[in-house]
PDB file of C-alpha atoms in Angstrom:
ATOM      1  CA  UNK A 630     168.589  40.578 199.442  1.00 81.00           C
ATOM      2  CA  UNK A 631     169.942  43.783 199.696  1.00 86.00           C
ATOM      3  CA  UNK A 632     173.399  45.166 200.627  1.00 88.00           C
ATOM      4  CA  UNK A 633     171.884  45.818 204.368  1.00 87.00           C
ATOM      5  CA  UNK A 634     170.431  42.374 205.255  1.00 88.00           C
ATOM      6  CA  UNK A 635     174.601  41.225 203.444  1.00 89.00           C
ATOM      7  CA  UNK A 636     176.727  43.966 206.059  1.00 89.00           C
ATOM      8  CA  UNK A 637     174.308  42.318 208.982  1.00 91.00           C
ATOM      9  CA  UNK A 638     175.616  38.811 208.214  1.00 90.00           C
ATOM     10  CA  UNK A 639     179.029  39.794 208.085  1.00 91.00           C
ATOM     11  CA  UNK A 640     178.725  41.641 211.080  1.00 91.00           C
ATOM     12  CA  UNK A 641     176.517  38.780 213.328  1.00 90.00           C
ATOM     13  CA  UNK A 642     178.833  35.972 211.880  1.00 88.00           C
ATOM     14  CA  UNK A 643     176.123  35.284 210.077  1.00 88.00           C
ATOM     15  CA  UNK A 644     177.475  34.314 206.464  1.00 89.00           C
ATOM     16  CA  UNK A 645     175.481  32.588 203.865  1.00 88.00           C
ATOM     17  CA  UNK A 646     177.368  29.912 201.959  1.00 87.00           C
ATOM     18  CA  UNK A 647     176.402  31.051 198.519  1.00 88.00           C
ATOM     19  CA  UNK A 648     176.162  34.183 197.114  1.00 90.00           C
ATOM     20  CA  UNK A 649     175.179  35.521 194.051  1.00 90.00           C
ATOM     21  CA  UNK A 650     176.627  39.390 193.706  1.00 92.00           C
ATOM     22  CA  UNK A 651     174.860  41.162 190.233  1.00 88.00           C
ATOM     23  CA  UNK A 652     174.820  44.811 189.248  1.00 85.00           C
ATOM     24  CA  UNK A 653     177.302  46.806 187.511  1.00 81.00           C
ATOM     25  CA  UNK A 654     179.114  48.125 190.534  1.00 85.00           C
ATOM     26  CA  UNK A 655     181.979  46.052 191.000  1.00 83.00           C
ATOM     27  CA  UNK A 656     183.748  48.177 193.132  1.00 85.00           C
ATOM     28  CA  UNK A 657     181.500  47.784 196.258  1.00 89.00           C
ATOM     29  CA  UNK A 658     181.408  44.428 195.343  1.00 89.00           C
ATOM     30  CA  UNK A 659     185.235  44.203 196.272  1.00 89.00           C
ATOM     31  CA  UNK A 660     184.416  45.739 199.863  1.00 90.00           C
ATOM     32  CA  UNK A 661     182.161  43.358 200.467  1.00 91.00           C
ATOM     33  CA  UNK A 662     183.893  40.379 199.521  1.00 92.00           C
ATOM     34  CA  UNK A 663     187.696  41.801 201.784  1.00 91.00           C
ATOM     35  CA  UNK A 664     185.031  42.036 204.607  1.00 93.00           C
ATOM     36  CA  UNK A 665     184.054  38.592 204.500  1.00 92.00           C
ATOM     37  CA  UNK A 666     187.897  37.079 203.790  1.00 92.00           C
ATOM     38  CA  UNK A 667     188.131  38.743 207.202  1.00 92.00           C
ATOM     39  CA  UNK A 668     185.185  38.235 208.947  1.00 91.00           C
ATOM     40  CA  UNK A 669     186.101  33.731 208.487  1.00 90.00           C
ATOM     41  CA  UNK A 670     189.898  33.915 207.832  1.00 91.00           C
ATOM     42  CA  UNK A 671     189.643  32.813 203.715  1.00 89.00           C
ATOM     43  CA  UNK A 672     191.901  32.892 201.448  1.00 89.00           C
ATOM     44  CA  UNK A 673     189.839  33.716 198.103  1.00 88.00           C
ATOM     45  CA  UNK A 674     190.498  31.477 194.880  1.00 87.00           C
ATOM     46  CA  UNK A 675     188.805  32.355 191.759  1.00 87.00           C
ATOM     47  CA  UNK A 676     187.473  29.245 189.637  1.00 85.00           C
ATOM     48  CA  UNK A 677     186.102  29.096 185.834  1.00 85.00           C
ATOM     49  CA  UNK A 678     182.486  27.755 186.588  1.00 86.00           C
ATOM     50  CA  UNK A 679     180.248  27.080 189.806  1.00 86.00           C
ATOM     51  CA  UNK A 680     180.649  23.029 188.112  1.00 84.00           C
ATOM     52  CA  UNK A 681     184.469  23.433 188.538  1.00 84.00           C
ATOM     53  CA  UNK A 682     184.547  24.883 192.312  1.00 84.00           C
ATOM     54  CA  UNK A 683     181.484  21.758 192.820  1.00 81.00           C
ATOM     55  CA  UNK A 684     184.418  19.444 192.003  1.00 79.00           C
ATOM     56  CA  UNK A 685     187.100  20.424 194.134  1.00 76.00           C
ATOM     57  CA  UNK A 686     185.025  20.714 196.591  1.00 73.00           C
ATOM     58  CA  UNK A 687     184.328  16.903 196.720  1.00 65.00           C
ATOM     59  CA  UNK A 688     188.474  16.107 197.078  1.00 62.00           C
ATOM     60  CA  UNK A 689     190.502  16.157 200.317  1.00 59.00           C
ATOM     61  CA  UNK A 690     193.170  18.184 200.586  1.00 57.00           C
ATOM     62  CA  UNK A 691     196.277  18.754 203.024  1.00 54.00           C
ATOM     63  CA  UNK A 692     196.563  22.567 202.827  1.00 59.00           C
ATOM     64  CA  UNK A 693     194.815  23.534 205.785  1.00 71.00           C
ATOM     65  CA  UNK A 694     193.746  26.548 203.605  1.00 75.00           C
ATOM     66  CA  UNK A 695     190.002  27.816 203.277  1.00 83.00           C
ATOM     67  CA  UNK A 696     188.335  29.409 199.774  1.00 87.00           C
ATOM     68  CA  UNK A 697     186.219  32.062 199.543  1.00 89.00           C
ATOM     69  CA  UNK A 698     185.453  30.574 195.812  1.00 89.00           C
ATOM     70  CA  UNK A 699     184.460  33.412 193.085  1.00 90.00           C
ATOM     71  CA  UNK A 700     183.177  32.439 190.521  1.00 89.00           C
ATOM     72  CA  UNK A 701     182.588  35.689 187.073  1.00 84.00           C
ATOM     73  CA  UNK A 702     180.140  35.207 185.052  1.00 82.00           C
ATOM     74  CA  UNK A 703     178.757  31.824 184.755  1.00 82.00           C
ATOM     75  CA  UNK A 704     176.131  31.700 182.102  1.00 78.00           C
ATOM     76  CA  UNK A 705     176.131  27.449 181.929  1.00 81.00           C
ATOM     77  CA  UNK A 706     174.915  27.172 185.839  1.00 83.00           C
ATOM     78  CA  UNK A 707     171.778  28.919 185.768  1.00 80.00           C
ATOM     79  CA  UNK A 708     169.937  26.402 183.252  1.00 78.00           C
ATOM     80  CA  UNK A 709     172.142  23.955 186.204  1.00 81.00           C
ATOM     81  CA  UNK A 710     169.310  23.021 187.937  1.00 80.00           C
ATOM     82  CA  UNK A 711     171.045  20.203 190.039  1.00 80.00           C
ATOM     83  CA  UNK A 712     173.338  22.845 191.139  1.00 82.00           C
ATOM     84  CA  UNK A 713     171.471  25.288 192.755  1.00 83.00           C
ATOM     85  CA  UNK A 714     170.052  23.149 195.277  1.00 78.00           C
ATOM     86  CA  UNK A 715     173.200  21.615 196.333  1.00 77.00           C
ATOM     87  CA  UNK A 716     174.853  25.230 196.427  1.00 78.00           C
ATOM     88  CA  UNK A 717     171.722  27.057 198.757  1.00 71.00           C
ATOM     89  CA  UNK A 718     171.127  23.761 200.776  1.00 69.00           C
ATOM     90  CA  UNK A 719     174.245  21.300 200.617  1.00 65.00           C
ATOM     91  CA  UNK A 720     177.625  22.813 200.933  1.00 72.00           C
ATOM     92  CA  UNK A 721     178.566  23.095 205.274  1.00 68.00           C
ATOM     93  CA  UNK A 722     181.330  24.870 206.108  1.00 74.00           C
ATOM     94  CA  UNK A 723     182.295  25.808 202.621  1.00 81.00           C
ATOM     95  CA  UNK A 724     181.988  29.294 200.515  1.00 88.00           C
ATOM     96  CA  UNK A 725     180.794  30.240 197.194  1.00 89.00           C
ATOM     97  CA  UNK A 726     180.458  33.755 195.705  1.00 91.00           C
ATOM     98  CA  UNK A 727     178.770  33.939 191.774  1.00 90.00           C
ATOM     99  CA  UNK A 728     179.660  37.279 190.380  1.00 89.00           C
ATOM    100  CA  UNK A 729     177.338  38.008 188.314  1.00 84.00           C
ATOM    101  CA  UNK A 730     176.384  41.160 186.440  1.00 78.00           C
ATOM    102  CA  UNK A 731     173.537  41.033 184.039  1.00 75.00           C
ATOM    103  CA  UNK A 732     171.042  38.898 185.637  1.00 73.00           C
ATOM    104  CA  UNK A 733     167.357  38.956 184.261  1.00 65.00           C
ATOM    105  CA  UNK A 734     164.587  38.799 186.532  1.00 62.00           C
ATOM    106  CA  UNK A 735     162.879  37.819 184.067  1.00 56.00           C
ATOM    107  CA  UNK A 736     164.380  34.459 183.828  1.00 56.00           C
ATOM    108  CA  UNK A 737     161.411  34.105 186.452  1.00 69.00           C
ATOM    109  CA  UNK A 738     162.709  30.467 187.891  1.00 80.00           C
ATOM    110  CA  UNK A 739     166.485  31.156 188.403  1.00 81.00           C
ATOM    111  CA  UNK A 740     165.688  34.473 189.962  1.00 81.00           C
ATOM    112  CA  UNK A 741     162.931  32.994 192.250  1.00 82.00           C
ATOM    113  CA  UNK A 742     165.690  30.655 193.636  1.00 85.00           C
ATOM    114  CA  UNK A 743     167.967  32.171 194.657  1.00 84.00           C
ATOM    115  CA  UNK A 744     165.899  35.902 195.558  1.00 84.00           C
ATOM    116  CA  UNK A 745     167.153  35.541 198.788  1.00 86.00           C
ATOM    117  CA  UNK A 746     170.778  35.296 198.622  1.00 86.00           C
ATOM    118  CA  UNK A 747     171.140  37.631 195.311  1.00 89.00           C
ATOM    119  CA  UNK A 748     172.170  41.201 196.506  1.00 91.00           C
ATOM    120  CA  UNK A 749     172.291  43.623 193.316  1.00 90.00           C
ATOM    121  CA  UNK A 750     175.271  46.241 193.297  1.00 89.00           C
ATOM    122  CA  UNK A 751     173.607  49.514 191.824  1.00 86.00           C
ATOM    123  CA  UNK A 752     176.060  52.537 190.573  1.00 86.00           C
ATOM    124  CA  UNK A 753     176.394  55.066 194.603  1.00 88.00           C
ATOM    125  CA  UNK A 754     174.756  58.249 194.987  1.00 89.00           C
ATOM    126  CA  UNK A 755     176.610  60.857 194.856  1.00 92.00           C
ATOM    127  CA  UNK A 756     176.558  61.739 198.661  1.00 92.00           C
ATOM    128  CA  UNK A 757     177.132  58.522 199.183  1.00 91.00           C
ATOM    129  CA  UNK A 758     180.607  58.943 196.667  1.00 93.00           C
ATOM    130  CA  UNK A 759     181.284  62.258 198.371  1.00 94.00           C
ATOM    131  CA  UNK A 760     181.502  59.946 201.947  1.00 93.00           C
ATOM    132  CA  UNK A 761     183.723  58.014 200.683  1.00 92.00           C
ATOM    133  CA  UNK A 762     186.139  60.011 199.007  1.00 93.00           C
ATOM    134  CA  UNK A 763     186.263  62.245 201.719  1.00 93.00           C
ATOM    135  CA  UNK A 764     186.976  59.313 203.996  1.00 92.00           C
ATOM    136  CA  UNK A 765     190.612  59.246 201.364  1.00 89.00           C
ATOM    137  CA  UNK A 766     191.004  63.764 200.211  1.00 90.00           C
ATOM    138  CA  UNK A 767     189.398  65.089 203.176  1.00 89.00           C
ATOM    139  CA  UNK A 768     190.005  68.495 202.105  1.00 90.00           C
ATOM    140  CA  UNK A 769     189.302  68.353 197.804  1.00 92.00           C
ATOM    141  CA  UNK A 770     186.399  70.822 197.181  1.00 93.00           C
ATOM    142  CA  UNK A 771     183.043  69.517 196.853  1.00 94.00           C
ATOM    143  CA  UNK A 772     182.214  70.729 193.794  1.00 94.00           C
ATOM    144  CA  UNK A 773     184.971  69.257 192.700  1.00 93.00           C
ATOM    145  CA  UNK A 774     184.299  65.449 194.019  1.00 93.00           C
ATOM    146  CA  UNK A 775     180.682  65.645 192.260  1.00 93.00           C
ATOM    147  CA  UNK A 776     183.050  67.076 189.146  1.00 91.00           C
ATOM    148  CA  UNK A 777     184.744  63.320 189.658  1.00 91.00           C
ATOM    149  CA  UNK A 778     181.256  61.928 189.817  1.00 90.00           C
ATOM    150  CA  UNK A 779     179.953  63.229 186.993  1.00 87.00           C
ATOM    151  CA  UNK A 780     182.802  62.379 184.986  1.00 87.00           C
ATOM    152  CA  UNK A 781     183.356  58.354 185.982  1.00 86.00           C
ATOM    153  CA  UNK A 782     179.138  57.995 185.682  1.00 83.00           C
ATOM    154  CA  UNK A 783     179.265  57.252 189.316  1.00 87.00           C
ATOM    155  CA  UNK A 784     181.145  54.220 189.145  1.00 87.00           C
ATOM    156  CA  UNK A 785     182.755  53.848 192.591  1.00 89.00           C
ATOM    157  CA  UNK A 786     186.063  51.947 191.524  1.00 86.00           C
ATOM    158  CA  UNK A 787     186.921  55.135 189.001  1.00 87.00           C
ATOM    159  CA  UNK A 788     186.485  57.901 191.052  1.00 91.00           C
ATOM    160  CA  UNK A 789     188.170  56.488 193.541  1.00 90.00           C
ATOM    161  CA  UNK A 790     191.075  55.390 191.212  1.00 88.00           C
ATOM    162  CA  UNK A 791     190.659  59.097 190.348  1.00 91.00           C
ATOM    163  CA  UNK A 792     191.403  59.986 194.012  1.00 92.00           C
ATOM    164  CA  UNK A 793     194.395  58.010 194.674  1.00 91.00           C
ATOM    165  CA  UNK A 794     195.947  59.864 191.352  1.00 90.00           C
ATOM    166  CA  UNK A 795     195.054  62.996 192.885  1.00 92.00           C
ATOM    167  CA  UNK A 796     196.486  62.235 196.254  1.00 91.00           C
ATOM    168  CA  UNK A 797     199.704  60.671 194.962  1.00 90.00           C
ATOM    169  CA  UNK A 798     200.272  63.821 193.114  1.00 90.00           C
ATOM    170  CA  UNK A 799     200.351  65.780 196.271  1.00 90.00           C
ATOM    171  CA  UNK A 800     202.024  63.548 198.574  1.00 90.00           C
ATOM    172  CA  UNK A 801     205.057  64.078 195.700  1.00 88.00           C
ATOM    173  CA  UNK A 802     204.502  68.194 194.804  1.00 88.00           C
ATOM    174  CA  UNK A 803     203.136  69.080 198.554  1.00 91.00           C
ATOM    175  CA  UNK A 804     200.429  70.501 196.604  1.00 91.00           C
ATOM    176  CA  UNK A 805     197.116  70.293 198.063  1.00 92.00           C
ATOM    177  CA  UNK A 806     193.973  68.109 196.887  1.00 93.00           C
ATOM    178  CA  UNK A 807     192.170  71.336 194.603  1.00 93.00           C
ATOM    179  CA  UNK A 808     195.729  72.243 193.119  1.00 92.00           C
ATOM    180  CA  UNK A 809     196.329  68.714 192.068  1.00 92.00           C
ATOM    181  CA  UNK A 810     193.084  68.376 190.505  1.00 92.00           C
ATOM    182  CA  UNK A 811     192.885  71.270 188.406  1.00 91.00           C
ATOM    183  CA  UNK A 812     196.641  70.036 187.044  1.00 90.00           C
ATOM    184  CA  UNK A 813     195.010  66.581 186.188  1.00 89.00           C
ATOM    185  CA  UNK A 814     192.486  68.255 184.424  1.00 87.00           C
ATOM    186  CA  UNK A 815     194.672  70.273 182.385  1.00 85.00           C
ATOM    187  CA  UNK A 816     197.060  67.505 181.271  1.00 81.00           C
ATOM    188  CA  UNK A 817     193.778  65.495 180.720  1.00 78.00           C
ATOM    189  CA  UNK A 818     195.070  62.894 183.941  1.00 83.00           C
ATOM    190  CA  UNK A 819     191.293  62.115 184.600  1.00 84.00           C
ATOM    191  CA  UNK A 820     189.163  60.484 182.968  1.00 76.00           C
ATOM    192  CA  UNK A 821     186.314  62.078 181.401  1.00 75.00           C
ATOM    193  CA  UNK A 822     182.593  59.648 180.254  1.00 68.00           C
ATOM    194  CA  UNK A 823     181.793  60.869 177.078  1.00 64.00           C
ATOM    195  CA  UNK A 824     178.061  61.244 176.964  1.00 67.00           C
ATOM    196  CA  UNK A 825     176.481  58.315 175.072  1.00 74.00           C
ATOM    197  CA  UNK A 826     173.565  59.010 173.183  1.00 80.00           C
ATOM    198  CA  UNK A 827     171.950  56.168 171.851  1.00 86.00           C
ATOM    199  CA  UNK A 828     169.476  57.069 169.501  1.00 86.00           C
ATOM    200  CA  UNK A 829     172.259  58.989 167.053  1.00 87.00           C
ATOM    201  CA  UNK A 830     173.858  55.132 167.673  1.00 90.00           C
ATOM    202  CA  UNK A 831     170.162  53.491 166.639  1.00 91.00           C
ATOM    203  CA  UNK A 832     170.828  56.196 163.503  1.00 90.00           C
ATOM    204  CA  UNK A 833     174.277  54.571 162.997  1.00 92.00           C
ATOM    205  CA  UNK A 834     172.698  51.025 162.907  1.00 94.00           C
ATOM    206  CA  UNK A 835     170.178  52.129 160.394  1.00 93.00           C
ATOM    207  CA  UNK A 836     172.775  53.857 158.225  1.00 92.00           C
ATOM    208  CA  UNK A 837     174.804  50.572 158.829  1.00 92.00           C
ATOM    209  CA  UNK A 838     177.931  52.493 159.824  1.00 90.00           C
ATOM    210  CA  UNK A 839     179.544  49.391 161.188  1.00 92.00           C
ATOM    211  CA  UNK A 840     182.693  50.952 162.437  1.00 89.00           C
ATOM    212  CA  UNK A 841     180.408  52.967 164.743  1.00 86.00           C
ATOM    213  CA  UNK A 842     178.405  50.705 165.631  1.00 91.00           C
ATOM    214  CA  UNK A 843     180.819  47.655 166.626  1.00 90.00           C
ATOM    215  CA  UNK A 844     183.287  50.887 168.463  1.00 86.00           C
ATOM    216  CA  UNK A 845     180.623  51.634 170.095  1.00 87.00           C
ATOM    217  CA  UNK A 846     179.032  47.789 171.512  1.00 88.00           C
ATOM    218  CA  UNK A 847     181.009  48.635 174.715  1.00 85.00           C
ATOM    219  CA  UNK A 848     178.712  51.906 175.768  1.00 84.00           C
ATOM    220  CA  UNK A 849     175.301  50.206 175.039  1.00 88.00           C
ATOM    221  CA  UNK A 850     176.474  47.358 176.707  1.00 85.00           C
ATOM    222  CA  UNK A 851     177.466  49.299 179.802  1.00 80.00           C
ATOM    223  CA  UNK A 852     174.536  51.065 179.987  1.00 80.00           C
ATOM    224  CA  UNK A 853     171.811  48.372 179.556  1.00 82.00           C
ATOM    225  CA  UNK A 854     170.826  50.131 176.884  1.00 85.00           C
ATOM    226  CA  UNK A 855     169.774  46.858 174.215  1.00 89.00           C
ATOM    227  CA  UNK A 856     166.374  46.627 174.410  1.00 87.00           C
ATOM    228  CA  UNK A 857     166.391  50.425 174.033  1.00 88.00           C
ATOM    229  CA  UNK A 858     167.868  50.234 170.867  1.00 90.00           C
ATOM    230  CA  UNK A 859     165.793  47.174 170.294  1.00 90.00           C
ATOM    231  CA  UNK A 860     162.782  49.803 169.979  1.00 88.00           C
ATOM    232  CA  UNK A 861     163.995  52.264 168.643  1.00 90.00           C
ATOM    233  CA  UNK A 862     164.799  50.224 165.411  1.00 92.00           C
ATOM    234  CA  UNK A 863     161.390  48.340 165.376  1.00 91.00           C
ATOM    235  CA  UNK A 864     160.161  52.081 165.174  1.00 89.00           C
ATOM    236  CA  UNK A 865     162.671  52.683 162.471  1.00 91.00           C
ATOM    237  CA  UNK A 866     162.431  49.734 160.353  1.00 93.00           C
ATOM    238  CA  UNK A 867     158.225  49.829 160.725  1.00 91.00           C
ATOM    239  CA  UNK A 868     158.540  53.543 159.218  1.00 91.00           C
ATOM    240  CA  UNK A 869     161.254  51.743 156.757  1.00 92.00           C
ATOM    241  CA  UNK A 870     158.293  49.357 154.993  1.00 93.00           C
ATOM    242  CA  UNK A 871     155.247  51.581 155.248  1.00 91.00           C
ATOM    243  CA  UNK A 872     157.530  54.282 153.335  1.00 91.00           C
ATOM    244  CA  UNK A 873     158.480  51.709 150.753  1.00 90.00           C
ATOM    245  CA  UNK A 874     154.846  50.118 150.488  1.00 91.00           C
ATOM    246  CA  UNK A 875     153.515  53.540 149.795  1.00 89.00           C
ATOM    247  CA  UNK A 876     156.267  54.156 147.040  1.00 86.00           C
ATOM    248  CA  UNK A 877     156.404  58.197 148.905  1.00 80.00           C
ATOM    249  CA  UNK A 878     155.499  61.264 147.731  1.00 80.00           C
ATOM    250  CA  UNK A 879     152.656  64.157 147.874  1.00 82.00           C
ATOM    251  CA  UNK A 880     150.243  62.966 150.337  1.00 84.00           C
ATOM    252  CA  UNK A 881     152.447  60.187 152.214  1.00 85.00           C
ATOM    253  CA  UNK A 882     151.606  61.350 155.755  1.00 85.00           C
ATOM    254  CA  UNK A 883     148.156  61.153 155.400  1.00 86.00           C
ATOM    255  CA  UNK A 884     147.976  58.068 153.813  1.00 89.00           C
ATOM    256  CA  UNK A 885     150.527  56.147 156.308  1.00 87.00           C
ATOM    257  CA  UNK A 886     149.592  58.066 159.056  1.00 87.00           C
ATOM    258  CA  UNK A 887     153.864  58.718 159.370  1.00 84.00           C
ATOM    259  CA  UNK A 888     154.208  62.864 160.245  1.00 83.00           C
ATOM    260  CA  UNK A 889     156.759  64.509 158.256  1.00 82.00           C
ATOM    261  CA  UNK A 890     159.325  63.230 159.983  1.00 81.00           C
ATOM    262  CA  UNK A 891     159.439  60.196 160.389  1.00 86.00           C
ATOM    263  CA  UNK A 892     158.912  60.320 156.343  1.00 86.00           C
ATOM    264  CA  UNK A 893     161.923  62.446 156.519  1.00 86.00           C
ATOM    265  CA  UNK A 894     164.431  58.910 158.425  1.00 88.00           C
ATOM    266  CA  UNK A 895     162.425  56.931 156.463  1.00 89.00           C
ATOM    267  CA  UNK A 896     164.081  58.398 152.928  1.00 88.00           C
ATOM    268  CA  UNK A 897     167.175  58.944 154.827  1.00 88.00           C
ATOM    269  CA  UNK A 898     167.456  55.080 155.414  1.00 90.00           C
ATOM    270  CA  UNK A 899     165.236  53.710 152.128  1.00 89.00           C
ATOM    271  CA  UNK A 900     168.695  52.980 150.231  1.00 89.00           C
ATOM    272  CA  UNK A 901     170.050  50.917 152.842  1.00 91.00           C
ATOM    273  CA  UNK A 902     167.618  48.149 153.532  1.00 92.00           C
ATOM    274  CA  UNK A 903     165.317  46.726 150.290  1.00 91.00           C
ATOM    275  CA  UNK A 904     161.440  45.744 151.257  1.00 92.00           C
ATOM    276  CA  UNK A 905     161.633  42.467 151.495  1.00 93.00           C
ATOM    277  CA  UNK A 906     165.183  43.299 154.038  1.00 93.00           C
ATOM    278  CA  UNK A 907     163.421  45.370 156.016  1.00 93.00           C
ATOM    279  CA  UNK A 908     160.328  43.189 156.654  1.00 93.00           C
ATOM    280  CA  UNK A 909     162.529  40.186 157.692  1.00 94.00           C
ATOM    281  CA  UNK A 910     164.825  42.336 159.913  1.00 94.00           C
ATOM    282  CA  UNK A 911     161.762  43.940 161.627  1.00 93.00           C
ATOM    283  CA  UNK A 912     160.161  40.399 162.450  1.00 94.00           C
ATOM    284  CA  UNK A 913     163.496  39.302 163.545  1.00 94.00           C
ATOM    285  CA  UNK A 914     163.610  42.365 166.184  1.00 93.00           C
ATOM    286  CA  UNK A 915     159.792  41.616 166.957  1.00 91.00           C
ATOM    287  CA  UNK A 916     160.843  38.327 167.888  1.00 92.00           C
ATOM    288  CA  UNK A 917     164.150  38.551 169.915  1.00 90.00           C
ATOM    289  CA  UNK A 918     161.610  41.358 172.487  1.00 87.00           C
ATOM    290  CA  UNK A 919     159.711  38.756 172.652  1.00 88.00           C
ATOM    291  CA  UNK A 920     162.750  35.780 173.503  1.00 86.00           C
ATOM    292  CA  UNK A 921     164.293  38.536 175.991  1.00 84.00           C
ATOM    293  CA  UNK A 922     160.849  38.707 177.703  1.00 80.00           C
ATOM    294  CA  UNK A 923     160.965  35.834 177.872  1.00 79.00           C
ATOM    295  CA  UNK A 924     164.340  34.929 179.068  1.00 78.00           C
ATOM    296  CA  UNK A 925     165.472  32.970 176.169  1.00 83.00           C
ATOM    297  CA  UNK A 926     168.221  34.791 175.750  1.00 82.00           C
ATOM    298  CA  UNK A 927     171.108  35.867 177.838  1.00 80.00           C
ATOM    299  CA  UNK A 928     172.220  39.785 178.353  1.00 78.00           C
ATOM    300  CA  UNK A 929     175.541  39.470 176.879  1.00 81.00           C
ATOM    301  CA  UNK A 930     174.863  37.598 173.503  1.00 88.00           C
ATOM    302  CA  UNK A 931     171.582  40.256 172.700  1.00 89.00           C
ATOM    303  CA  UNK A 932     173.982  42.893 171.119  1.00 92.00           C
ATOM    304  CA  UNK A 933     176.396  41.065 169.001  1.00 91.00           C
ATOM    305  CA  UNK A 934     173.314  38.815 167.744  1.00 91.00           C
ATOM    306  CA  UNK A 935     171.251  42.009 166.753  1.00 93.00           C
ATOM    307  CA  UNK A 936     174.152  43.356 165.237  1.00 93.00           C
ATOM    308  CA  UNK A 937     174.929  40.844 163.563  1.00 92.00           C
ATOM    309  CA  UNK A 938     171.209  40.070 161.661  1.00 91.00           C
ATOM    310  CA  UNK A 939     171.425  43.913 160.982  1.00 92.00           C
ATOM    311  CA  UNK A 940     174.570  45.117 159.561  1.00 87.00           C
TER     312      UNK A 940
END
């Protein structure tokens, strides 16, 4: 289901009783949640799980309040097929939204069952974000808005948060938006994303740099870079096993088929892993890749599982 379909549902008062919101742009999700509440006269009520909501739906209440139930990250629901049919077809007059930021399409049964009510909220284009920013700070220069989008990785919520700072400072000082932007940048008042290098992170794993790997876990997860990381580590451990079995020395490239750079990297990592351990980790990574493709492991656990085994 597309966001445009959801918009039409709201405009035409044809709102479904159950939706699944997925994707990383939760700021835009919030906009549509508020629109649904306004259209239907609902009050937001958070719940810990879909199972908890289903129990509340069966209770008679004397309170004349109609709720939009919101549930965030309910992984148990993805395997509870008994609830699927009820939520899709059997909750007339009740409204629920499951916010599940990561859904692996390879979990085909769940994805296919709810595909028609699943909306993915991806990050907005810079052009679209410029329009949103101009609705709040019309005279902020385009080049400065583009910088905000770049620094905030095109996150609607973060961009608008920085715009709020600029607007508030402008009101307080009676200065124009561009001047306030420059002041905030000079004083480090605007958050700027630091560039993240997944190749460097893979090298930190190979060097067993626990502090850096754990510190940057969130960066890997936010970018959904786990599969890329596994591919890089598989290559590194495969080369390391080849190097260790060969023993190194003159002619190693010809004997192993490795490039000079691959040999250099294997030599760098050589002291951190023994041959048997390298072989076991390579098999572990290959098995993990298969589990991901078959939907046998949740996206949110992949990195922690990997780091616990390798580090």
